[in-house]
Short mmCIF file of C-alpha atoms in Angstrom, two decimals:
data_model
loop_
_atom_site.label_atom_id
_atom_site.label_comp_id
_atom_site.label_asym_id
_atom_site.label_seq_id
_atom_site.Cartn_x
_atom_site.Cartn_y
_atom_site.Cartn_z
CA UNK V 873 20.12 10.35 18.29
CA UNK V 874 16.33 8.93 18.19
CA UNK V 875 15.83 6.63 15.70
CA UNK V 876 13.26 6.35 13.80
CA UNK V 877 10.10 2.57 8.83
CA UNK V 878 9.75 -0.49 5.42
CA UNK V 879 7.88 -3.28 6.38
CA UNK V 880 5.63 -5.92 5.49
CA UNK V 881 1.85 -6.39 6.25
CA UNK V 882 3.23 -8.87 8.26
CA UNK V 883 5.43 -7.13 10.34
CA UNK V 884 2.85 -5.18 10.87
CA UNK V 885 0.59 -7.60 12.64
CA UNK V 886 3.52 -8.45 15.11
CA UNK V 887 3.29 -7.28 18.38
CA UNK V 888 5.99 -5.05 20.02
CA UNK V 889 6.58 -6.04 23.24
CA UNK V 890 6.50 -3.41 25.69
CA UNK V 891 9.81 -3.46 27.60
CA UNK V 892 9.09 -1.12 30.31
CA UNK V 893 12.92 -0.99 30.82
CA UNK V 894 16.06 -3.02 28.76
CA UNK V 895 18.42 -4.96 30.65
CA UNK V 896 20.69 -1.68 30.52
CA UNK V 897 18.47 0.79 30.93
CA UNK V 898 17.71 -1.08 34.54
CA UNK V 899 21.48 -1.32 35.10
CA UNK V 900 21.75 2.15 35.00
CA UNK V 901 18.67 3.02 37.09
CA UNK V 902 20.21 0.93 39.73
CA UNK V 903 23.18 2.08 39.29
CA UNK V 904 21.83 6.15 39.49
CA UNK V 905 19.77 4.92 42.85
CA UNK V 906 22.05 2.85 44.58
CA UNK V 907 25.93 3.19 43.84
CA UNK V 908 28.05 2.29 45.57
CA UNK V 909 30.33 5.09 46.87
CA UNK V 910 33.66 3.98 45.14
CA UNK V 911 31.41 4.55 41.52
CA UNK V 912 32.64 7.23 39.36
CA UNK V 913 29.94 9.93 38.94
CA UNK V 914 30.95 10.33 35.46
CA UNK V 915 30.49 6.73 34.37
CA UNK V 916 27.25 6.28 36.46
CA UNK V 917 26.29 9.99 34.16
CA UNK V 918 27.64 8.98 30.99
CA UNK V 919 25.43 4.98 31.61
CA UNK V 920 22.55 7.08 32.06
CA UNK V 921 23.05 8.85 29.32
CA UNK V 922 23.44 5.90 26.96
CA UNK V 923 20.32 3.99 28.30
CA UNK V 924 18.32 7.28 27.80
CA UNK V 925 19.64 7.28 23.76
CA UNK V 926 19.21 3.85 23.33
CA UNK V 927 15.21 4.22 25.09
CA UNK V 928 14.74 6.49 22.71
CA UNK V 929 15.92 5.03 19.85
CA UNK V 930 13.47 2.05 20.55
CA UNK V 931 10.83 4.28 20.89
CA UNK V 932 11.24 5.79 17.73
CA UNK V 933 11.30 2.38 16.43
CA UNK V 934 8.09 1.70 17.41
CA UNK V 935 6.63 5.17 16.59
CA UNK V 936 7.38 4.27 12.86
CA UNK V 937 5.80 0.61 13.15
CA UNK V 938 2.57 2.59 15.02
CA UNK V 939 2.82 4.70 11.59
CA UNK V 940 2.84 2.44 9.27
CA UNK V 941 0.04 0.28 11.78
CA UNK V 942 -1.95 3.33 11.03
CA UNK V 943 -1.29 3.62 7.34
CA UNK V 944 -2.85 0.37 7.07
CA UNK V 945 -5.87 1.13 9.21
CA UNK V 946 -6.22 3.66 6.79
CA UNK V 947 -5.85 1.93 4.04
CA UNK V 948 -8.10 -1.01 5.45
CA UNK V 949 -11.03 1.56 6.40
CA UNK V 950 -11.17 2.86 2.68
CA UNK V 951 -11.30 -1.24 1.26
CA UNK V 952 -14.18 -1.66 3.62
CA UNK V 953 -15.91 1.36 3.04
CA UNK V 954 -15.44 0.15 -0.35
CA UNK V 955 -16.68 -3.90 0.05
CA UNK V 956 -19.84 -2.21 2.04
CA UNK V 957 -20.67 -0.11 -0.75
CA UNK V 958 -20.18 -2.77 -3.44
CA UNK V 959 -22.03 -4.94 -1.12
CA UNK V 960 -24.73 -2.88 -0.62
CA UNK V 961 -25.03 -2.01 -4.99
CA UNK V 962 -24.71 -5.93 -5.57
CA UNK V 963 -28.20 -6.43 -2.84
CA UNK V 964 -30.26 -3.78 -4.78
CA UNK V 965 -29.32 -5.07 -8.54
CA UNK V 966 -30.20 -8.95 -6.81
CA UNK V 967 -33.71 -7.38 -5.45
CA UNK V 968 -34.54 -5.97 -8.51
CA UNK V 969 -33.95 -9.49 -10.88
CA UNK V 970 -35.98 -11.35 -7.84
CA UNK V 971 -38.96 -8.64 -8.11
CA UNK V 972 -38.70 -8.97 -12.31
CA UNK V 973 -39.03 -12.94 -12.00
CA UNK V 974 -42.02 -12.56 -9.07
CA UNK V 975 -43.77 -11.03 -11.89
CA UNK V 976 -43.21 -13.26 -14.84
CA UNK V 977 -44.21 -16.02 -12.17
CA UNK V 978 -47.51 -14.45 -11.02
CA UNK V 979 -48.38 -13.51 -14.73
CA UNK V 980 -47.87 -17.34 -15.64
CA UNK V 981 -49.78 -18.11 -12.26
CA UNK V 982 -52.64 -16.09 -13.81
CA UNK V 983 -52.78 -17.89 -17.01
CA UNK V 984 -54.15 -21.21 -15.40
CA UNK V 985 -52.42 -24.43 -15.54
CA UNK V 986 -52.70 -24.89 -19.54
CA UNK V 987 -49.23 -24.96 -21.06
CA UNK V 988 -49.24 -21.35 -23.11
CA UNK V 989 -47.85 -23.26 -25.57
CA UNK V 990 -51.18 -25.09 -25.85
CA UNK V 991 -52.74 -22.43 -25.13
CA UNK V 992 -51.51 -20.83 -27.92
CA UNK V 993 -52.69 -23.24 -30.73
CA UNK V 994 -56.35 -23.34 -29.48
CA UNK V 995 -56.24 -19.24 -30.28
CA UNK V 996 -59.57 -18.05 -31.69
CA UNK V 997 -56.66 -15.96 -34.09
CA UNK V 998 -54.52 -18.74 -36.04
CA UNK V 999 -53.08 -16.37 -38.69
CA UNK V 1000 -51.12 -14.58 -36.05
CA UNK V 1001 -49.72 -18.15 -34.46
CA UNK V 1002 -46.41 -18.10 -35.59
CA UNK V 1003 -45.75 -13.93 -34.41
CA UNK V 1004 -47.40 -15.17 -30.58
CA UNK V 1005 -45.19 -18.34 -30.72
CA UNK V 1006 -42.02 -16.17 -31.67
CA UNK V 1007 -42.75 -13.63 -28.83
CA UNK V 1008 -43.39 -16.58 -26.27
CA UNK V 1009 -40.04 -18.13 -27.41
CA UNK V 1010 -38.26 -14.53 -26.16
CA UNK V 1011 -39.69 -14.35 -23.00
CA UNK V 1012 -38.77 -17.83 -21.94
CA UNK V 1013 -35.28 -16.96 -23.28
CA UNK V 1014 -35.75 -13.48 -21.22
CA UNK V 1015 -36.43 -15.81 -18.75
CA UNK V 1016 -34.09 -17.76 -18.74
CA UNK V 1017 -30.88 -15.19 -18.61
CA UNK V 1018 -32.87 -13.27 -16.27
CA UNK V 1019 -32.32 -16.72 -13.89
CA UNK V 1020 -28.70 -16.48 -14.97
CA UNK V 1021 -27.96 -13.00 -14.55
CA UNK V 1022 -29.67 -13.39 -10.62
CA UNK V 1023 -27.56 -16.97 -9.92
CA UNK V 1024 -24.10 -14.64 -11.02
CA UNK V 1025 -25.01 -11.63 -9.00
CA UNK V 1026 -25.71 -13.81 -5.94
CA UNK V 1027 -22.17 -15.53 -6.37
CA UNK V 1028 -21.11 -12.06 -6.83
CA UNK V 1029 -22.86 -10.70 -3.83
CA UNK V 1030 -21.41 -13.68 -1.36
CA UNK V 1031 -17.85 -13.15 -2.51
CA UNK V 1032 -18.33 -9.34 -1.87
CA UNK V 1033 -19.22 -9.92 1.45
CA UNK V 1034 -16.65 -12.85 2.26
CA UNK V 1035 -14.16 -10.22 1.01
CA UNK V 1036 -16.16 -7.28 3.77
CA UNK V 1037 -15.56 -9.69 6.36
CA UNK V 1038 -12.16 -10.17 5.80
CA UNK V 1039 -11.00 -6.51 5.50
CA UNK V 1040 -12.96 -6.07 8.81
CA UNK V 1041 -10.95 -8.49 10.38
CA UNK V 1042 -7.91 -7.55 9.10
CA UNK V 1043 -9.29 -4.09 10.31
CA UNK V 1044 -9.63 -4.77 14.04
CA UNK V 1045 -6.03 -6.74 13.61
CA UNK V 1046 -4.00 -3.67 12.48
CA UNK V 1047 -6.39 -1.28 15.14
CA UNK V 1048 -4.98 -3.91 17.80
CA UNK V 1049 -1.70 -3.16 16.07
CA UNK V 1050 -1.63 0.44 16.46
CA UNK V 1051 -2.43 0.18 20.25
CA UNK V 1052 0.12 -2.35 20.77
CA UNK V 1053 2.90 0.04 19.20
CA UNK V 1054 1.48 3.51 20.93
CA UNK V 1055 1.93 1.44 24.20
CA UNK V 1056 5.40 0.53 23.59
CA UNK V 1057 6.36 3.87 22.81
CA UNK V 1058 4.61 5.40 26.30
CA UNK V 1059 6.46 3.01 27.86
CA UNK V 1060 9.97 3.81 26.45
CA UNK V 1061 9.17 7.47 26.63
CA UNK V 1062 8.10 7.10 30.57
CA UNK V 1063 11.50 5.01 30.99
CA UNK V 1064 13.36 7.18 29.44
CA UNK V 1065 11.88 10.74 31.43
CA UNK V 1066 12.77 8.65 34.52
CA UNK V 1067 15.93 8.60 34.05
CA UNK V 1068 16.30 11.50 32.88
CA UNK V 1069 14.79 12.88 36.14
CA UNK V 1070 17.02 10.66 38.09
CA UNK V 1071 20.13 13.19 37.10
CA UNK V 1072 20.92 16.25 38.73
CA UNK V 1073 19.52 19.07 37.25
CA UNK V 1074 22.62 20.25 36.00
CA UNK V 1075 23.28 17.10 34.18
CA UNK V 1076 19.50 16.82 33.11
CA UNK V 1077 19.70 20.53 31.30
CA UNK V 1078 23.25 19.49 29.62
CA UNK V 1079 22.06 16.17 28.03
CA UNK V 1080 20.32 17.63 24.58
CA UNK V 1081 23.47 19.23 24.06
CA UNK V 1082 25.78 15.85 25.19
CA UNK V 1083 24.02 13.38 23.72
CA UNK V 1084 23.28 14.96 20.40
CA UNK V 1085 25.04 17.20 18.35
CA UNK V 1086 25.63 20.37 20.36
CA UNK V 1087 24.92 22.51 17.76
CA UNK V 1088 22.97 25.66 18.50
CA UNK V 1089 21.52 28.43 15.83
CA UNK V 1090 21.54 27.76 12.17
CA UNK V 1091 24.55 26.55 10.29
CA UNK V 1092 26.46 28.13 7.46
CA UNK V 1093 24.51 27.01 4.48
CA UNK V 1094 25.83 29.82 1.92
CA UNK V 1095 27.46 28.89 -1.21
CA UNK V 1096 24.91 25.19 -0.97
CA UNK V 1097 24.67 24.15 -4.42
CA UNK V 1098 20.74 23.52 -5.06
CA UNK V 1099 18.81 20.73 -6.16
CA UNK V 1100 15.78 20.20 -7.88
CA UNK V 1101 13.03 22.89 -7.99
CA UNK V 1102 10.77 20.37 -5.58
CA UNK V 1103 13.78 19.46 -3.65
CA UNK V 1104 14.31 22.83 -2.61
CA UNK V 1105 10.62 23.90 -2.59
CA UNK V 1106 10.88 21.06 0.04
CA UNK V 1107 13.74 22.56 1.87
CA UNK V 1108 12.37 25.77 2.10
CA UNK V 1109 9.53 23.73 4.19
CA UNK V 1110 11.39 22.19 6.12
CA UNK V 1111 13.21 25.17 7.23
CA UNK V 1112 9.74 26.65 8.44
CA UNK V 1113 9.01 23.74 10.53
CA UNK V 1114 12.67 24.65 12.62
CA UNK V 1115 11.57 24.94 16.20
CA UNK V 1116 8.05 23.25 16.12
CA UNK V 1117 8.25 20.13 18.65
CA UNK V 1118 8.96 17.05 17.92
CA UNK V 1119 5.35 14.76 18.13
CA UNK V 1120 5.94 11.31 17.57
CA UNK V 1121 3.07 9.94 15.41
CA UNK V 1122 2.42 13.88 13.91
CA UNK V 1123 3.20 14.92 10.46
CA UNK V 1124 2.53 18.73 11.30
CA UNK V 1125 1.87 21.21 10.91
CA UNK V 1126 2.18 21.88 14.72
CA UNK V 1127 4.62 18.82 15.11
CA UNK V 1128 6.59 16.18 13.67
CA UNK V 1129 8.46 12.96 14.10
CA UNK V 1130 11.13 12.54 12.05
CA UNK V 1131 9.39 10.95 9.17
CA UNK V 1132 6.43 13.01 9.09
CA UNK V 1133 8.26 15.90 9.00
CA UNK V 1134 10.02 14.69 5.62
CA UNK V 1135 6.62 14.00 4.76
CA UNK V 1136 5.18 17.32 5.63
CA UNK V 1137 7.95 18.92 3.67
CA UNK V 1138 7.58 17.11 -0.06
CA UNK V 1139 3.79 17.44 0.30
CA UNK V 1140 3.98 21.57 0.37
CA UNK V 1141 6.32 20.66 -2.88
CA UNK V 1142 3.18 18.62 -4.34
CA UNK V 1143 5.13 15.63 -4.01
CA UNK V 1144 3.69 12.42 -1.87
CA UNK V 1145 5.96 10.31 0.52
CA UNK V 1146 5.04 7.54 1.96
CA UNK V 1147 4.42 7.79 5.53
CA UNK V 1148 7.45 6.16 7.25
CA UNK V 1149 11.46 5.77 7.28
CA UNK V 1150 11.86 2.69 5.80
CA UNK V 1151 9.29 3.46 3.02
CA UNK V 1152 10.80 7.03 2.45
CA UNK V 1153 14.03 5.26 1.85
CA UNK V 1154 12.68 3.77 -1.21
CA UNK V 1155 10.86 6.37 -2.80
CA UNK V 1156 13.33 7.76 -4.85
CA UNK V 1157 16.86 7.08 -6.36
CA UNK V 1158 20.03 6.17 -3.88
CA UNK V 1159 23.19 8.01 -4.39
CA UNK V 1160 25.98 8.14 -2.46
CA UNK V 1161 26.28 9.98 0.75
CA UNK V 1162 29.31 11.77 -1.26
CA UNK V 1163 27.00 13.28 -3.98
CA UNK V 1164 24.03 13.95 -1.31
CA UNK V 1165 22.23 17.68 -2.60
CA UNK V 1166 19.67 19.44 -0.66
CA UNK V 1167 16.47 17.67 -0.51
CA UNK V 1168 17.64 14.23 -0.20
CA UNK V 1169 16.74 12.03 2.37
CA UNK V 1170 19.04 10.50 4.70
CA UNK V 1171 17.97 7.37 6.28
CA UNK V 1172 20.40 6.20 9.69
CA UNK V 1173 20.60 2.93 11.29
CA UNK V 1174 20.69 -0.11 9.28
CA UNK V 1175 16.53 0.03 10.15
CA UNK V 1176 16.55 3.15 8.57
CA UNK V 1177 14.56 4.16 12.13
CA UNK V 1178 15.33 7.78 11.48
CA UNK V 1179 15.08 10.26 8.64
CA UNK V 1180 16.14 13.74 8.06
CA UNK V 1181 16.83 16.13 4.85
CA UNK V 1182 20.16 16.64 4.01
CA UNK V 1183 20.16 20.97 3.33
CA UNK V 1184 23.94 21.21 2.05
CA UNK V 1185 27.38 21.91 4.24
CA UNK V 1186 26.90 18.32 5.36
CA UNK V 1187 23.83 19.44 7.87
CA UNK V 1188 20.69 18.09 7.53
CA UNK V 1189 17.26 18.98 9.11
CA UNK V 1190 15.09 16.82 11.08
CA UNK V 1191 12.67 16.56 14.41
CA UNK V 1192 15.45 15.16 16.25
CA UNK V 1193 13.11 12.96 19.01
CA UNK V 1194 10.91 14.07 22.13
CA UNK V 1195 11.59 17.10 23.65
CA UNK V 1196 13.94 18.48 21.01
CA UNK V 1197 12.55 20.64 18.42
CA UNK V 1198 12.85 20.73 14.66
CA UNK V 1199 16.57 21.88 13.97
CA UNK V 1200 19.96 21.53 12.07
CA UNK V 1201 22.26 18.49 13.11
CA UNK V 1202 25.40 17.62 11.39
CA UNK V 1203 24.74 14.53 8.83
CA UNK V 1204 26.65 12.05 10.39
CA UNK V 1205 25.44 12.81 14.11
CA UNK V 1206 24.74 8.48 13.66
CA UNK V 1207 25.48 5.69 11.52
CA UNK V 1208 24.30 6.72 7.84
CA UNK V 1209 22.30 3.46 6.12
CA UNK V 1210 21.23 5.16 2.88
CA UNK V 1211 20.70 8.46 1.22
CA UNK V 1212 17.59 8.87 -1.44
CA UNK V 1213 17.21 11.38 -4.24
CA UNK V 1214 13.40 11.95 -4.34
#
C-alpha cells in the first residue's frame, strides 16, 4: 500500500532528493528489459511488483512533506501579510509624531532667538506670569514625551521590519521546499508508471488487485458499533468520497490523498485536522488497535506515511494512492504504527 506526515520546521527545509529510480526499482527494470531466459517470469513479475509498492510508498512520503511544505507557506504568507501591515501602521503613527514636532519647531522658529522663558518675564502682563510659565512648562514636557514616544515607535518600526524580512525569507525557503518535494513525487510517480507499463497488460490490469487488498464492493459493516456523533458524522463523509480519485496534494472535494481525505472528512463534522499523517496522528487520544471504533484514525508505517479511517468490521476507508480510488481496505492491509481517537 502507498504510504503516506509530523515534522519539524526543520525537516521541512530539507531537501528530498529526487531518486529518479532506487537501487531496486532499477534492478527490476533491468531485470523486466533484459532477462535472461533461464529467469522465472513470476519472480521477474512479482520484483516488479515490489519496486512499484515501494515507488509509491516514497512518493507518498514526499506528498505529505510537500503538504506540510505548503502548510507552512501558508502559514508564512499570513505572518507576512501580517509584519507588512504592522509595518505599514507603525510608518503612519512615526509620520504623524515627526509632522507634530515640525510644528512645535517652526512655532519656536517664529518666536525669534529670545529664550521664551525670557521672553516671558519681560511680558507687558506680569499678573498672569506664573499661569504662562505653568503652560510653557507642559509643552516642553509635551515635548519632551512626544521625542520619546517617536524614538520607541522607530525601534518599534525597525524590529517590525527585521521581523518582515525574515518571514520573507523563510517564505521563499519553504516555496523552494514545496517545489523540491512536488518534484520528488513526479519523479517516483513517472518511475513507478514505467514499470508498470513495462508488464504485460494482463499483469498491468491484475496489479491493484495483487498488490493491495483485493477487495472489491463495500464490506459488511452491519451490526458496527458507533462512535461519537462527529466520528460518525465523519464517517458518513468519508463514505461519500468512495470512488473519487486519489490526488496527491488534494483534500477534495474532487480528490484526495490519504491525509486530506481524513481531513476532508472531520471538517464536514466541524472538526479541524491538521493537514498531514504524522500531525493527524497526534490530534487526538491513542487507543489500542483492539478498541479502534469508527472514526478513528489509523496511522501505518512507523512514519505514519499513510492514514485512513477505521469504519468498523476491521475495514477502514482511505484514498489508497494514484490511480486507485477512494475505497474500503481491510485495516491491516500494512504494518499498523498507531490508531487515534479524534
Amino acid at each position: 500500500m502507498v504510504s503516506h506526515r509530523r515534522s519539524t520546521q526543520s525537516g521541512f527545509n530539507r531537501g528530498v532528493r529526487i531518486t529518479v529510480i532506487s537501487a531496486a526499482a532499477a534492478t527490476a527494470a533491468a531485470t523486466l528489459t533484459g532477462a535472461p531466459a533461464s529467469a522465472d517470469p513470476k519472480d521477474t513479475r512479482e520484483s516488479a511488483k515490489a519496486a512499484v509498492d515501494r515507488l509509491y510508498g516514497e512518493a507518498e512520503q514526499a506528498t505529505e512533506r510537500f503538504n506540510e511544505a505548503g502548510e507552512h507557506v501558508d502559514r508564512l504568507r499570513g505572518e507576512v501579510g501580517r509584519s507588512q501591515d504592522a509595518t505599514a501602521r507603525g510608518q503612519e503613527r512615526v509620520n504623524r509624531m515627526r509632522d507634530a514636532l515640525g510644528a512645535m519647531a517652526g512655532a519656536q522658529y517664529r518666536t525669534g532667538s529670545i529664550d521664551p522663558a525670557l521672553a516671558l518675564l519681560l511680558s507687558a502682563d506680569p499678573d498672569t506670569y506664573l499661569e504662562r510659565a505653568a503652560a510653557l512648562d507642559r509643552a516642553g514636557a509635551r515635548q519632551s514625551m512626544t521625542l520619546d514616544k517617536l524614538r520607541h515607535a522607530q525601534r518599534k518600526l525597525a524590529q517590525t521590519r527585521a521581523e518582515t524580512t525574515r518571514a520573507l525569507t523563510e517564505l521563499e525557503r519553504n516555496r523552494a521546499a514545496v517545489t523540491r518535494h512536488k518534484r520528488a513525487v513526479e519523479g517516483k510517480l513517472r518511475e513507478a508508471r514505467r514499470l508498470l507499463d513495462s508488464l504485460p497488460p494482463e499483469e498491468r490490469a491484475g496489479f491493484d488487485r495483487a498488490s493491495r487488498s483485493g477487495r472489491e464492493g463495500l464490506p459488511d459493516l452491519s451490526g458496527v458499533a458507533p462512535g461519537s456523533a462527529r466520528a460518525m458524522s465523519a464517517v458518513a463523509a468519508a463514505h461519500q468520497a468512495l470512488g473519487r480519485p486519489y490526488v496527491w496534494g488534494a483534500n477534495g472535494p474532487s480528490g484526495f490523498d490519504c491525509s486530506g481525505l481524513m481531513q476532508w472528512a472531520y471538517a464536514q463534522a466541524g472538526v479541524s485536522l491538521p493537514r498531514t499523517s504524522q500531525a493527524q496522528r497526534y490530534a487526538g487520544r491513542m487507543v489500542p488497535l483492539s478498541q479502534a471504533r469508527p472514526g478513528d484514525l489509523v496511522a501505518y508505517r512507523a512514519d505514519a506515511s499513510h492514514i485512513g479511517m477505521y469504519v468498523g468490521n476491521g475495514q477502514v476507508i482511505h484514498a489508497p494512492y494514484p490511480g486507485a480510488p477512494v475505497r474500503y481496505d481491510p485495516v491491516g492491509m500494512m504494518p499498523v504504527s498507531s490508531v487515534t481517537r479524534i
